[in-house]
Tab-separated table of C-alpha atoms in Angstrom:
chain	number	residue	atom	x	y	z
A	1	MET	CA	140.075	80.781	284.165
A	2	THR	CA	143.677	81.474	283.302
A	3	THR	CA	145.334	81.815	279.904
A	4	ARG	CA	147.346	79.190	278.061
A	5	GLU	CA	150.533	81.067	278.814
A	6	GLY	CA	150.198	80.944	282.559
A	7	GLY	CA	148.317	79.704	285.572
A	8	ALA	CA	146.936	76.300	286.441
A	9	ALA	CA	144.917	75.661	283.278
A	10	GLY	CA	147.895	76.562	281.070
A	11	SER	CA	150.224	74.288	283.038
A	12	ARG	CA	147.961	71.289	282.537
A	13	ARG	CA	147.683	71.851	278.801
A	14	ARG	CA	151.423	72.297	278.373
A	15	GLY	CA	152.028	68.955	280.115
A	16	LEU	CA	150.507	67.074	277.188
A	17	ARG	CA	153.002	68.701	274.856
A	18	ARG	CA	156.063	67.586	276.774
A	19	PRO	CA	158.010	64.980	274.787
A	20	GLY	CA	158.260	62.571	277.724
A	21	VAL	CA	154.491	62.596	278.266
A	22	LEU	CA	153.765	62.193	274.552
A	23	ALA	CA	156.297	59.369	274.256
A	24	TRP	CA	154.726	57.602	277.245
A	25	LEU	CA	151.245	57.954	275.716
A	26	HIS	CA	152.486	56.496	272.429
A	27	LEU	CA	154.182	53.599	274.246
A	28	MET	CA	151.003	52.817	276.174
A	29	ARG	CA	148.855	52.939	273.045
A	30	LEU	CA	151.275	50.713	271.119
A	31	ALA	CA	151.562	48.282	274.025
A	32	ASN	CA	147.785	48.011	274.324
A	33	ARG	CA	147.366	47.449	270.583
A	34	THR	CA	150.159	44.874	270.506
A	35	GLU	CA	148.831	43.064	273.553
A	36	ARG	CA	145.343	42.902	272.052
A	37	GLY	CA	146.698	41.255	268.872
A	38	GLY	CA	148.859	38.845	270.825
A	39	ALA	CA	146.015	37.908	273.154
A	40	GLU	CA	143.741	37.076	270.213
A	41	ARG	CA	146.383	34.745	268.793
A	42	LEU	CA	146.990	33.031	272.161
A	43	ARG	CA	143.320	32.166	272.668
A	44	GLN	CA	143.705	29.164	270.359
A	45	TRP	CA	145.970	27.625	273.015
A	46	SER	CA	143.825	28.854	275.921
A	47	LEU	CA	146.674	31.059	277.141
A	48	SER	CA	146.454	34.580	278.502
A	49	MET	CA	149.212	37.075	277.748
A	50	ALA	CA	150.408	36.753	281.353
A	51	GLN	CA	150.532	32.953	281.101
A	52	PHE	CA	152.417	33.160	277.814
A	53	ASP	CA	154.858	35.611	279.386
A	54	VAL	CA	155.622	33.058	282.130
A	55	LEU	CA	155.886	30.214	279.610
A	56	ALA	CA	158.243	32.255	277.401
A	57	HIS	CA	160.494	33.336	280.264
A	58	VAL	CA	160.729	29.881	281.832
A	59	GLY	CA	161.221	28.286	278.411
A	60	ALA	CA	164.074	30.685	277.652
A	61	ARG	CA	165.704	30.272	281.062
A	62	GLU	CA	164.713	27.008	282.728
A	63	GLY	CA	165.653	26.879	286.376
A	64	ILE	CA	164.831	30.559	286.929
A	65	THR	CA	163.673	31.173	290.474
A	66	GLN	CA	160.105	32.117	291.215
A	67	SER	CA	161.189	35.423	292.729
A	68	ALA	CA	163.500	36.290	289.788
A	69	LEU	CA	160.594	35.617	287.420
A	70	ALA	CA	158.319	37.916	289.446
A	71	ASP	CA	160.999	40.648	289.224
A	72	ARG	CA	161.377	40.195	285.460
A	73	LEU	CA	157.629	40.361	284.890
A	74	VAL	CA	157.248	43.225	287.377
A	75	VAL	CA	154.507	41.454	289.325
A	76	THR	CA	154.022	40.625	292.990
A	77	GLN	CA	154.850	37.258	294.529
A	78	GLY	CA	151.096	36.730	294.961
A	79	ASN	CA	150.443	37.314	291.257
A	80	ILE	CA	153.258	35.035	290.152
A	81	THR	CA	152.048	32.316	292.513
A	82	GLN	CA	148.562	32.429	290.953
A	83	LEU	CA	149.983	32.278	287.427
A	84	LEU	CA	152.282	29.392	288.314
A	85	ASP	CA	149.436	27.517	290.040
A	86	LYS	CA	147.337	27.683	286.842
A	87	LEU	CA	150.180	26.606	284.588
A	88	GLU	CA	151.144	23.808	286.962
A	89	ARG	CA	147.535	22.548	287.055
A	90	ARG	CA	147.602	22.467	283.223
A	91	GLY	CA	150.744	20.333	283.389
A	92	LEU	CA	152.926	22.945	281.658
A	93	LEU	CA	155.481	23.619	284.363
A	94	VAL	CA	156.776	22.384	287.679
A	95	ARG	CA	158.243	24.121	290.700
A	96	ARG	CA	161.209	22.364	292.244
A	97	PRO	CA	162.315	23.468	295.677
A	98	GLU	CA	166.041	24.176	295.754
A	99	GLY	CA	167.090	25.367	299.152
A	100	ARG	CA	164.719	28.104	300.271
A	101	THR	CA	163.450	28.937	296.794
A	102	ASN	CA	161.439	27.388	293.987
A	103	CYS	CA	163.073	26.912	290.596
A	104	LEU	CA	160.849	26.668	287.557
A	105	TYR	CA	160.992	24.144	284.736
A	106	LEU	CA	158.735	23.338	281.810
A	107	THR	CA	157.240	19.883	281.585
A	108	GLU	CA	157.434	17.973	278.309
A	109	GLU	CA	153.982	19.358	277.446
A	110	GLY	CA	155.130	22.856	278.433
A	111	ARG	CA	158.196	22.615	276.177
A	112	ARG	CA	156.058	21.427	273.304
A	113	LEU	CA	153.669	24.352	273.790
A	114	PHE	CA	156.597	26.792	274.158
A	115	GLU	CA	158.069	25.578	270.843
A	116	GLU	CA	154.681	25.762	269.130
A	117	VAL	CA	153.525	29.166	270.374
A	118	THR	CA	156.676	31.280	270.811
A	119	PRO	CA	157.853	31.530	267.190
A	120	GLY	CA	154.456	32.823	266.030
A	121	GLN	CA	154.290	35.379	268.840
A	122	GLU	CA	157.797	36.556	267.989
A	123	ASP	CA	156.840	36.787	264.293
A	124	LEU	CA	153.726	38.802	265.150
A	125	HIS	CA	155.634	41.326	267.263
A	126	ALA	CA	158.547	41.528	264.817
A	127	ALA	CA	156.106	42.249	261.986
A	128	GLN	CA	154.407	44.956	264.032
A	129	MET	CA	157.780	46.636	264.591
A	130	ALA	CA	158.898	46.188	260.976
A	131	ALA	CA	155.673	47.775	259.748
A	132	GLY	CA	156.815	51.132	261.098
A	133	LEU	CA	160.555	50.966	261.706
A	134	GLU	CA	163.622	49.957	259.714
A	135	ALA	CA	165.983	47.438	261.360
A	136	GLU	CA	168.392	50.218	262.369
A	137	GLU	CA	165.552	52.202	263.947
A	138	GLN	CA	164.407	49.119	265.867
A	139	LEU	CA	167.893	48.752	267.325
A	140	ALA	CA	167.956	52.430	268.267
A	141	LEU	CA	164.545	52.087	269.932
A	142	LEU	CA	165.718	49.005	271.832
A	143	ARG	CA	168.772	50.898	273.097
A	144	LEU	CA	166.656	53.856	274.199
A	145	LEU	CA	164.029	51.715	275.917
A	146	SER	CA	166.760	49.667	277.651
A	147	LYS	CA	168.370	52.884	278.852
A	148	LEU	CA	165.044	54.162	280.180
A	149	ASP	CA	164.291	50.806	281.805
A	150	SER	CA	167.683	50.756	283.533
A	151	ALA	CA	167.161	54.299	284.817
A	152	GLN	CA	163.738	53.421	286.212
A	153	ARG	CA	165.078	50.275	287.885
A	154	GLY	CA	167.725	52.492	289.485
A	155	ASN	CA	165.004	54.817	290.753
A	156	MET	CA	163.244	51.842	292.344
A	157	ALA	CA	166.283	51.404	294.592
A	158	CYS	CA	165.783	54.957	295.841
A	159	THR	CA	162.192	54.167	296.824
A	160	GLY	CA	163.131	51.114	298.853
A	161	HIS	CA	162.207	48.559	296.175
A	162	GLU	CA	164.928	46.159	295.182
A	163	PRO	CA	165.560	46.390	291.419
A	164	PRO	CA	166.156	43.169	289.501
A	165	THR	CA	169.756	42.407	288.658
A	166	GLY	CA	171.024	42.538	285.087
A	167	ALA	CA	170.799	38.746	284.877
A	168	ASP	CA	167.136	38.881	285.874
A	169	HIS	CA	166.187	41.607	283.439
A	170	ALA	CA	164.541	40.729	280.137
A	171	GLU	CA	165.069	44.153	278.473
A	172	GLY	CA	161.716	43.882	276.789
A	173	ALA	CA	162.418	40.540	275.176
A	174	VAL	CA	162.997	36.964	276.182
A	175	GLU	CA	166.545	35.870	275.508
A	176	ARG	CA	167.277	32.346	274.370
A	177	GLU	CA	170.443	30.842	275.741
């Protein structure tokens, strides 16, 4: 066995002290906790977090293409197809072919559900942030996470994956236009 100051065992231990690793662990823990709370709330509407994510994105930007939505949610075309199939069967959204792509729109029932569910989800997540961060700190965190997200999307281009364009990027939140 090697000492903490050198060798293989020491290198592994030091990795958990690196700020980037610790920040990532905190982000994952917070995301898991937040998702758990959001999922509990969504059960009353028989929605999963993934289904709500689709509903929120389409509700905020009706007419978004199926492939742009997959990019924004960072899921495969197969995953997005399954999610859309379920929501379409529930009568919450429709896919309209436009040229060689499908554009997504909420049905009347989907819009009603979007308007009913989204404000409460936003309130829940805003309260979770406000519990630990002042408004100024939340803005700073948003800027830092957006910067990190942009850098990672840029790295995807280097690996052969096509990064989403700025217009297709949610920056961690659903914009309302």
